[in-house]
Coordinates of C-alpha atoms in Angstrom, one line a residue:
Chain B
M1259 CA 9.4 -41.9 3.0
L1260 CA 7.8 -43.9 4.5
K1261 CA 5.7 -46.8 3.9
R1262 CA 2.4 -47.8 4.5
T1263 CA 3.7 -50.3 7.3
H1264 CA 4.9 -47.2 8.9
Y1265 CA 2.4 -45.2 8.5
L1266 CA 0.5 -48.8 10.4
V1267 CA 3.1 -49.2 13.0
L1268 CA 2.5 -45.5 14.5
I1269 CA -0.8 -45.2 14.1
G1270 CA -1.0 -48.7 16.1
V1271 CA 1.7 -48.0 19.3
G1272 CA 0.1 -44.2 19.3
T1273 CA -2.7 -45.1 20.2
L1274 CA -1.7 -47.8 22.7
T1275 CA -0.5 -45.1 24.6
L1276 CA -3.3 -43.3 24.4
V1277 CA -5.3 -45.6 25.8
L1278 CA -3.2 -46.4 28.7
L1279 CA -2.5 -42.8 29.7
N1280 CA -6.1 -42.3 29.6
L1281 CA -7.4 -44.9 31.6
P1282 CA -9.3 -44.4 34.8
E1283 CA -6.7 -44.8 37.7
P1284 CA -7.8 -47.8 39.6
L1285 CA -8.2 -50.1 36.1
Q1286 CA -4.5 -48.3 35.8
A1287 CA -3.1 -49.6 38.4
R1288 CA -4.5 -52.8 37.9
V1289 CA -2.6 -53.1 34.4
K1290 CA 0.3 -52.2 36.0
S1291 CA 0.1 -54.5 39.2
V1292 CA -0.8 -57.9 36.4
I1293 CA 2.8 -56.6 34.6
G1294 CA 4.2 -56.1 37.7
A1295 CA 3.7 -59.5 38.2
S1296 CA 6.0 -60.6 36.2
F1297 CA 8.5 -59.6 38.3
L1298 CA 7.9 -62.1 40.9
P1299 CA 10.5 -64.2 40.6
L1300 CA 12.8 -61.9 40.1
F1301 CA 11.6 -60.2 43.6
G1302 CA 11.6 -63.6 45.2
I1303 CA 15.3 -64.4 44.4
R1304 CA 16.6 -61.4 45.3
A1305 CA 15.4 -62.2 48.4
A1306 CA 16.4 -65.6 48.5
T1307 CA 20.1 -64.1 47.4
D1308 CA 19.8 -61.6 50.5
S1309 CA 18.9 -63.8 53.4
L1310 CA 21.4 -66.6 51.6
L1311 CA 24.0 -63.1 51.9
D1312 CA 23.3 -62.5 55.3
R1313 CA 23.1 -66.3 56.5
A1314 CA 26.6 -67.0 55.6
T1315 CA 28.0 -62.7 56.5
Y1316 CA 26.6 -64.9 60.5
Q1317 CA 28.6 -68.3 60.3
A1318 CA 31.5 -66.0 58.5
L1319 CA 31.9 -63.3 61.8
P1320 CA 33.6 -64.6 64.1
R1321 CA 31.9 -65.6 68.3
S1322 CA 33.6 -63.1 70.0
T1323 CA 31.4 -60.2 67.7
L1324 CA 28.4 -61.7 68.2
I1325 CA 29.1 -62.0 71.4
D1326 CA 29.9 -58.2 71.4
N1327 CA 27.0 -57.0 69.8
L1328 CA 25.1 -59.3 72.2
L1329 CA 25.7 -57.0 75.0
R1330 CA 25.3 -53.6 72.6
L1331 CA 22.2 -54.7 72.3
E1332 CA 21.2 -55.7 75.3
R1333 CA 22.7 -53.0 77.1
E1334 CA 20.8 -50.1 74.3
N1335 CA 17.6 -53.0 75.4
A1336 CA 17.4 -51.6 78.4
E1337 CA 18.0 -47.7 77.5
L1338 CA 14.6 -48.8 74.9
R1339 CA 12.7 -50.4 78.8
V1340 CA 13.6 -46.9 81.0
S1341 CA 13.4 -44.7 78.0
I1342 CA 9.3 -46.1 77.4
L1343 CA 9.2 -46.3 81.3
R1344 CA 9.2 -42.6 80.6
A1345 CA 7.4 -42.3 77.4
N1346 CA 4.0 -44.0 78.7
D1347 CA 4.7 -41.6 81.6
A1348 CA 4.1 -39.3 79.1
L1349 CA 2.3 -41.0 77.0
A1350 CA -0.6 -40.9 79.9
E1351 CA -0.4 -37.6 81.1
N1352 CA -1.5 -36.7 77.4
Q1353 CA -4.2 -38.7 77.1
R1354 CA -4.8 -37.0 80.6
L1355 CA -4.4 -33.6 79.3
R1356 CA -6.4 -34.3 75.6
A1357 CA -8.8 -35.1 77.3
A1358 CA -9.4 -32.2 79.7
I1359 CA -9.2 -30.0 77.2
G1360 CA -11.8 -32.7 75.0
A1361 CA -9.2 -33.5 72.9
P1362 CA -10.2 -36.9 70.6
P1363 CA -7.6 -39.7 71.8
R1364 CA -4.7 -41.2 70.0
G1365 CA -4.6 -44.7 69.0
P1366 CA -1.4 -46.9 69.6
W1367 CA 0.8 -47.9 66.7
R1368 CA 1.9 -51.7 65.6
P1369 CA 4.6 -50.4 63.3
R1370 CA 5.1 -53.6 61.5
L1371 CA 9.0 -54.5 59.9
A1372 CA 9.3 -54.2 56.0
R1373 CA 11.8 -54.5 53.8
V1374 CA 12.8 -52.0 50.3
V1375 CA 13.0 -55.2 47.6
G1376 CA 13.5 -52.5 44.6
R1377 CA 13.8 -48.2 44.4
E1378 CA 12.1 -46.0 41.0
P1379 CA 13.7 -46.9 38.5
T1380 CA 12.9 -43.6 37.0
T1381 CA 15.0 -39.4 37.9
W1382 CA 11.9 -37.9 38.2
W1383 CA 9.9 -39.4 41.2
R1384 CA 11.1 -40.7 44.9
T1385 CA 9.4 -43.8 45.0
L1386 CA 9.9 -47.7 46.7
Q1387 CA 8.8 -50.4 46.9
I1388 CA 8.4 -52.7 50.2
N1389 CA 7.4 -57.2 51.0
L1390 CA 3.9 -55.9 52.4
G1391 CA 1.1 -55.9 50.9
S1392 CA -2.7 -55.8 51.2
R1393 CA -3.0 -59.2 52.1
D1394 CA -0.6 -58.3 55.7
D1395 CA -3.5 -55.3 55.5
L1396 CA -1.2 -52.3 54.5
K1397 CA -3.8 -49.2 52.9
P1398 CA -3.1 -46.3 51.5
D1399 CA -1.7 -43.3 53.8
Q1400 CA -0.6 -45.6 55.9
V1401 CA 3.3 -43.6 57.5
V1402 CA 6.2 -45.8 56.8
V1403 CA 8.8 -44.8 59.2
N1404 CA 13.2 -46.3 60.2
G1405 CA 14.6 -45.5 62.6
D1406 CA 16.1 -41.6 61.4
G1407 CA 12.5 -40.2 61.2
L1408 CA 9.8 -39.3 58.1
V1409 CA 11.0 -41.8 55.1
G1410 CA 6.8 -42.0 53.5
R1411 CA 3.7 -43.2 52.8
V1412 CA 2.2 -46.1 50.9
S1413 CA 0.7 -44.5 48.1
Q1414 CA 0.2 -47.9 46.7
P1415 CA -0.5 -51.0 47.7
G1416 CA -0.4 -54.6 45.7
L1417 CA -1.8 -57.4 46.6
T1418 CA 2.5 -59.0 47.7
H1419 CA 4.4 -55.6 47.5
S1420 CA 3.1 -51.7 48.3
R1421 CA 4.4 -48.7 46.0
V1422 CA 5.4 -46.1 49.1
A1423 CA 6.3 -42.2 47.4
L1424 CA 9.2 -41.2 50.2
V1425 CA 9.5 -37.3 51.5
G1426 CA 9.9 -35.0 48.4
D1427 CA 8.5 -36.6 45.2
A1428 CA 4.6 -35.0 44.1
E1429 CA 2.8 -38.1 45.9
C1430 CA 3.7 -36.9 49.4
G1431 CA 3.9 -33.9 50.5
V1432 CA 4.2 -32.9 53.8
A1433 CA 2.7 -30.9 56.5
V1434 CA 6.0 -29.5 59.2
V1435 CA 6.9 -28.1 62.2
V1436 CA 10.3 -26.2 62.9
R1437 CA 10.5 -28.1 66.8
E1438 CA 12.6 -24.7 68.5
T1439 CA 10.6 -21.6 67.4
R1440 CA 6.6 -23.8 65.9
D1441 CA 6.4 -22.3 63.0
L1442 CA 4.3 -23.9 60.3
G1443 CA 5.4 -25.6 56.4
I1444 CA 5.2 -27.4 54.1
I1445 CA 7.6 -30.1 52.8
K1446 CA 7.3 -28.7 48.6
P1447 CA 7.4 -32.2 47.0
G1448 CA 8.3 -32.4 43.3
Q1449 CA 12.0 -30.8 43.8
T1450 CA 15.3 -32.6 43.0
L1451 CA 17.9 -30.5 45.0
S1452 CA 20.7 -32.5 45.4
G1453 CA 22.0 -35.7 44.1
D1454 CA 21.4 -38.4 47.2
G1455 CA 17.8 -36.8 46.8
G1456 CA 18.9 -36.0 50.7
L1457 CA 18.1 -31.9 50.7
V1458 CA 14.0 -30.8 49.7
E1459 CA 13.0 -27.9 50.4
M1460 CA 10.3 -26.3 53.0
T1461 CA 8.2 -23.3 52.1
L1462 CA 7.0 -21.7 55.3
M1463 CA 3.2 -20.2 55.6
Q1464 CA 4.8 -17.1 56.5
N1465 CA 8.4 -14.9 57.0
C1466 CA 9.3 -16.2 59.6
P1467 CA 12.5 -14.8 61.0
G1468 CA 13.7 -16.6 63.9
I1469 CA 14.4 -19.9 62.0
M1470 CA 18.1 -20.5 61.3
A1471 CA 20.6 -23.3 60.0
G1472 CA 20.5 -26.1 63.3
Q1473 CA 16.8 -26.6 63.5
T1474 CA 14.9 -29.1 64.0
V1475 CA 12.1 -30.1 61.6
T1476 CA 8.9 -32.4 63.2
T1477 CA 5.4 -33.9 61.4
S1478 CA 3.0 -31.3 62.4
G1479 CA -0.1 -33.5 63.2
L1480 CA -1.3 -31.3 60.3
G1481 CA -3.6 -33.0 57.0
G1482 CA -4.7 -36.2 58.7
V1483 CA -2.2 -38.2 56.7
F1484 CA 1.0 -37.9 59.3
P1485 CA 1.0 -38.0 63.5
A1486 CA 3.4 -35.1 64.6
G1487 CA 6.4 -35.3 65.9
L1488 CA 7.8 -37.6 63.8
P1489 CA 11.2 -36.6 63.0
V1490 CA 12.2 -35.3 59.5
G1491 CA 15.3 -33.3 58.9
T1492 CA 17.4 -30.6 60.0
I1493 CA 17.2 -26.3 57.8
V1494 CA 20.9 -26.1 56.0
D1495 CA 20.4 -22.8 55.2
T1496 CA 17.1 -19.7 55.0
R1497 CA 16.3 -17.3 52.2
N1498 CA 13.2 -14.8 51.8
E1499 CA 11.1 -15.6 48.4
D1500 CA 7.8 -13.0 47.6
G1501 CA 9.8 -9.4 48.8
N1502 CA 10.3 -10.9 52.3
V1503 CA 7.0 -12.4 52.8
F1504 CA 7.3 -16.0 52.8
T1505 CA 10.8 -18.1 54.5
T1506 CA 11.7 -21.0 52.3
A1507 CA 13.9 -23.2 53.8
R1508 CA 16.6 -26.5 52.6
V1509 CA 16.1 -29.5 55.2
R1510 CA 18.4 -31.7 55.1
L1511 CA 16.0 -34.9 55.7
S1512 CA 16.7 -37.8 58.9
A1513 CA 16.5 -40.0 57.2
N1514 CA 18.7 -41.4 54.1
L1515 CA 16.5 -42.3 51.5
N1516 CA 18.4 -44.8 49.4
R1517 CA 19.7 -46.0 51.4
L1518 CA 17.4 -47.4 52.8
E1519 CA 17.2 -51.9 53.7
E1520 CA 14.1 -52.0 55.6
V1521 CA 11.8 -49.6 56.6
W1522 CA 8.3 -49.3 59.3
V1523 CA 4.8 -48.9 58.5
L1524 CA 2.7 -47.3 61.1
Q1525 CA -0.7 -49.1 61.4
P1526 CA -3.0 -47.9 63.5
Chain Q
M229 CA 18.3 -53.0 2.7
G230 CA 16.3 -55.3 4.7
A231 CA 17.1 -57.1 8.3
P232 CA 18.4 -60.2 9.0
A233 CA 16.0 -62.5 9.9
M234 CA 15.6 -62.8 13.8
N235 CA 16.0 -66.9 15.3
R236 CA 14.4 -68.0 18.0
F237 CA 17.7 -67.6 20.8
T238 CA 17.5 -63.9 19.3
A239 CA 13.7 -62.6 20.5
G240 CA 14.5 -64.6 23.7
F241 CA 17.2 -63.0 24.5
L242 CA 16.0 -59.7 24.1
V243 CA 12.8 -61.1 25.9
L244 CA 14.6 -61.8 28.7
A245 CA 17.0 -58.9 28.1
I246 CA 14.3 -55.9 28.3
W247 CA 12.7 -58.0 31.5
L248 CA 16.1 -57.3 33.0
S249 CA 17.4 -54.6 32.3
A250 CA 13.6 -53.4 34.0
F251 CA 14.0 -54.6 37.1
A252 CA 17.2 -54.0 37.1
Q253 CA 16.1 -49.6 36.7
T254 CA 15.1 -51.0 40.4
Q255 CA 18.1 -52.8 42.0
F256 CA 21.9 -52.3 42.3
S257 CA 21.9 -49.2 44.5
T258 CA 25.5 -47.9 44.2
L259 CA 24.9 -45.3 41.5
R260 CA 21.8 -44.1 43.1
D261 CA 23.6 -43.5 46.7
L262 CA 26.2 -41.0 44.5
L263 CA 24.0 -39.3 42.1
S264 CA 20.1 -40.8 42.6
V265 CA 20.4 -42.5 39.0
P266 CA 18.6 -45.8 38.2
L267 CA 20.8 -48.5 36.1
A268 CA 18.2 -47.6 33.0
L269 CA 19.6 -49.5 30.2
G270 CA 15.9 -49.0 27.6
P271 CA 17.3 -46.7 25.3
A272 CA 20.8 -48.7 24.7
L273 CA 18.8 -52.1 24.2
V274 CA 17.1 -50.0 21.4
C275 CA 19.0 -48.2 19.8
C276 CA 21.6 -52.5 19.1
V277 CA 17.7 -53.3 18.3
A278 CA 16.7 -50.5 15.2
L279 CA 19.6 -50.8 13.3
G280 CA 20.3 -54.8 14.1
Q281 CA 16.8 -56.0 14.1
G282 CA 13.2 -55.5 11.7
L283 CA 10.6 -52.5 12.7
G284 CA 8.9 -55.5 14.2
A285 CA 11.0 -56.4 16.5
T286 CA 11.6 -52.4 17.1
V287 CA 8.3 -51.9 18.1
T288 CA 8.1 -54.7 20.4
V289 CA 10.9 -54.1 22.6
A290 CA 10.4 -50.3 22.5
V291 CA 6.6 -51.3 23.8
L292 CA 7.6 -54.5 26.2
S293 CA 10.4 -52.2 27.3
G294 CA 8.7 -48.9 28.5
L295 CA 5.6 -50.8 30.0
L296 CA 7.9 -52.4 31.7
S297 CA 9.6 -50.3 33.4
D298 CA 6.5 -48.5 33.5
S299 CA 5.0 -51.5 35.3
L300 CA 8.0 -50.9 38.1
S301 CA 7.2 -47.0 38.4
A302 CA 4.7 -44.6 39.7
S303 CA 4.6 -42.9 36.1
P304 CA 1.3 -43.4 34.5
L305 CA 1.2 -47.1 31.9
G306 CA 2.3 -45.8 29.0
A307 CA 4.6 -42.9 29.6
A308 CA 7.5 -44.7 28.7
V309 CA 6.4 -46.2 25.7
P310 CA 6.3 -42.7 22.9
A311 CA 9.8 -42.1 24.1
L312 CA 11.2 -45.7 23.5
F313 CA 9.4 -45.8 20.9
L314 CA 10.3 -43.1 18.4
L315 CA 13.5 -43.4 19.0
G316 CA 13.9 -46.6 17.6
F317 CA 11.4 -46.0 15.3
T318 CA 13.9 -42.8 13.5
L319 CA 17.1 -44.6 14.3
H320 CA 16.0 -47.5 12.5
L321 CA 14.0 -45.5 9.0
Q322 CA 17.6 -43.6 9.0
R323 CA 19.5 -47.6 10.1
H324 CA 21.2 -47.1 6.3
L325 CA 22.9 -43.5 7.0
I326 CA 24.2 -44.8 10.9
L327 CA 27.4 -46.1 10.7
R328 CA 26.3 -48.8 13.1
D329 CA 29.6 -50.8 12.8
Q330 CA 31.7 -48.7 14.0
R331 CA 32.5 -48.3 18.1
F332 CA 32.5 -44.4 18.3
A333 CA 29.2 -44.6 16.4
Q334 CA 27.2 -47.4 18.6
F335 CA 28.7 -44.4 21.9
W336 CA 27.3 -41.3 20.4
I337 CA 24.0 -43.1 19.4
G338 CA 24.0 -44.5 22.9
L339 CA 25.0 -41.4 24.9
G340 CA 22.4 -39.6 22.5
A341 CA 19.6 -41.5 23.4
G342 CA 20.5 -42.1 27.2
V343 CA 19.9 -37.9 26.7
A344 CA 16.8 -38.6 24.7
V345 CA 14.7 -40.8 26.5
P346 CA 14.4 -39.4 29.4
L347 CA 13.9 -35.9 28.3
L348 CA 10.7 -37.5 25.6
T349 CA 9.7 -39.1 29.1
L350 CA 9.0 -35.5 30.7
A351 CA 8.1 -34.2 27.9
T352 CA 5.2 -36.3 28.0
L353 CA 4.3 -36.2 31.8
G354 CA 3.9 -32.8 31.5
L355 CA 1.0 -33.7 29.2
T356 CA -0.7 -35.9 31.5
R357 CA -1.5 -34.3 35.4
S358 CA 2.2 -35.6 36.7
Q359 CA 4.6 -33.3 38.5
P360 CA 7.7 -34.9 37.8
A361 CA 10.1 -33.9 40.5
A362 CA 12.9 -32.3 37.6
G363 CA 15.5 -29.6 39.7
A364 CA 18.7 -28.5 38.9
F365 CA 20.8 -31.8 39.3
T366 CA 18.3 -33.3 36.6
P367 CA 20.9 -32.2 34.0
V368 CA 24.5 -33.9 35.9
Q369 CA 21.0 -36.5 35.8
L370 CA 20.9 -36.9 32.2
L371 CA 24.3 -36.5 31.3
T372 CA 25.0 -39.4 34.2
L373 CA 22.7 -42.1 32.2
G374 CA 23.6 -40.7 28.6
L375 CA 26.7 -41.6 29.3
L376 CA 25.9 -45.0 31.5
N377 CA 23.6 -46.2 28.2
G378 CA 26.7 -44.8 25.7
I379 CA 29.2 -47.1 27.4
A380 CA 26.5 -50.3 27.0
C381 CA 25.5 -49.7 23.6
P382 CA 29.0 -50.7 22.1
A383 CA 28.4 -54.0 24.7
L384 CA 25.3 -55.2 23.7
F385 CA 26.0 -55.0 20.1
R386 CA 29.1 -56.7 20.9
V387 CA 25.9 -59.5 22.1
L388 CA 23.4 -58.7 19.7
D389 CA 26.4 -60.0 17.3
L390 CA 28.0 -63.0 19.0
L391 CA 23.7 -64.1 19.1
H392 CA 23.9 -63.8 15.7
R393 CA 26.9 -65.5 15.3
T394 CA 26.5 -68.6 17.1
F395 CA 22.5 -69.0 16.6
D396 CA 21.6 -67.0 12.9
Y397 CA 22.4 -70.1 9.9
R398 CA 25.7 -68.6 7.7
P399 CA 24.2 -67.7 4.1
L400 CA 25.3 -70.3 1.5
T401 CA 27.8 -69.1 -0.1
S402 CA 27.8 -69.2 -4.2
S403 CA 30.5 -69.8 -6.3
S404 CA 29.8 -67.5 -9.7
F405 CA 31.1 -70.9 -11.8
R406 CA 27.7 -72.6 -13.8
P407 CA 28.3 -75.2 -15.8
D408 CA 26.5 -74.9 -19.0
R409 CA 28.7 -71.5 -19.3
E410 CA 31.5 -73.2 -19.3
T411 CA 33.9 -72.3 -21.9
V412 CA 35.0 -75.8 -23.9
R413 CA 38.9 -75.3 -24.9
G414 CA 38.9 -77.1 -28.4
R415 CA 42.4 -79.2 -29.4
Q416 CA 44.8 -76.4 -30.9
F417 CA 44.9 -75.1 -27.7
R418 CA 48.4 -75.0 -26.6
P419 CA 48.9 -73.2 -22.8
R420 CA 52.0 -71.3 -22.7

């Protein structure tokens, strides 16, 4: 038998929940950032601990390993310089061709390094938090990548930290193209296909008999959020749906979204 | 059956535990690498408080835990509150029927809570405009969360008991002897 206090508690918590869930989105984001600010000391402690550990690791590494790493990086740097020379040449050619057909020129990206400071506390969203915010000029929809490929987009920038919606999250649908066949598709948001979160589902615009496992998927540039040509992943398998009208493919993402420590935010 | 009054140390510990457990959900990548499951111990904490403390503490822990977790998540603010609150409220009302001192009961309650809270939260999200990612792998994730909470629940009970024993006042032990009711034996009485 419920007492009067129990009814009061039920009504109180029910009302609070209804009010919170029906708050307008900007106000809700503001309230969230105010509550989330209570974790800033913990984020600070974590950053300090990471930095201390990094320093301790460098101190503990033998000199020979450091020299090996230095030589490897110098070699890699030289290779990348040659690649950049070739890329600059291709870029100039691309800009000339775009000008010739009257397409607007593509602006260069300014990549900004961000550290991953937190992951999504639930299993049904695919987001993470980075240590850059609106004070670092981060804006919604800025593209986030790492060395392997596309990671996601900035979904909610706070003052000091921002939330990034990862590829496959409900807030991060990606227009893609199969590099080999030029078939267009969409990375379907809101699917959990594997434990490690590395598999997503791609729906192609039509029945595409030419696509097969092992082909590369990149961003198509359609939709206006993600620039064209960013590697997204590799096709694992395909199947036809709705009486062979659409082709669906499972794609293994290039970037391991569970092991991200540092990412690049592409700022225009 | 009244719940024991909570002192400042226990209240402080609970607030600290809620805060740290909400933060811990966003850290520790080992479990996440294997099963995409966060270290979410909020349900176990609510179980312990609901079975060991008063209604006020239960509601505070459930609401605070839900709000802190939502503030770090992409979920709308308040989405995790109803599930944690219903769990705490129900357990608190039925606590006289639960063998809360038994380890196996604590494990099963934690396991049930670890599965039920995410399911209820998903149901709450289903009522909003959100589209949470749930698929064929979700049952495995829910079961892992249940096991995590099942293991954590007895440990949290022990910690709360320890705090209770260490910081709470001991109950005053009074004997049933009353001098005004003492039987005074006469001179004729001779013990055998």
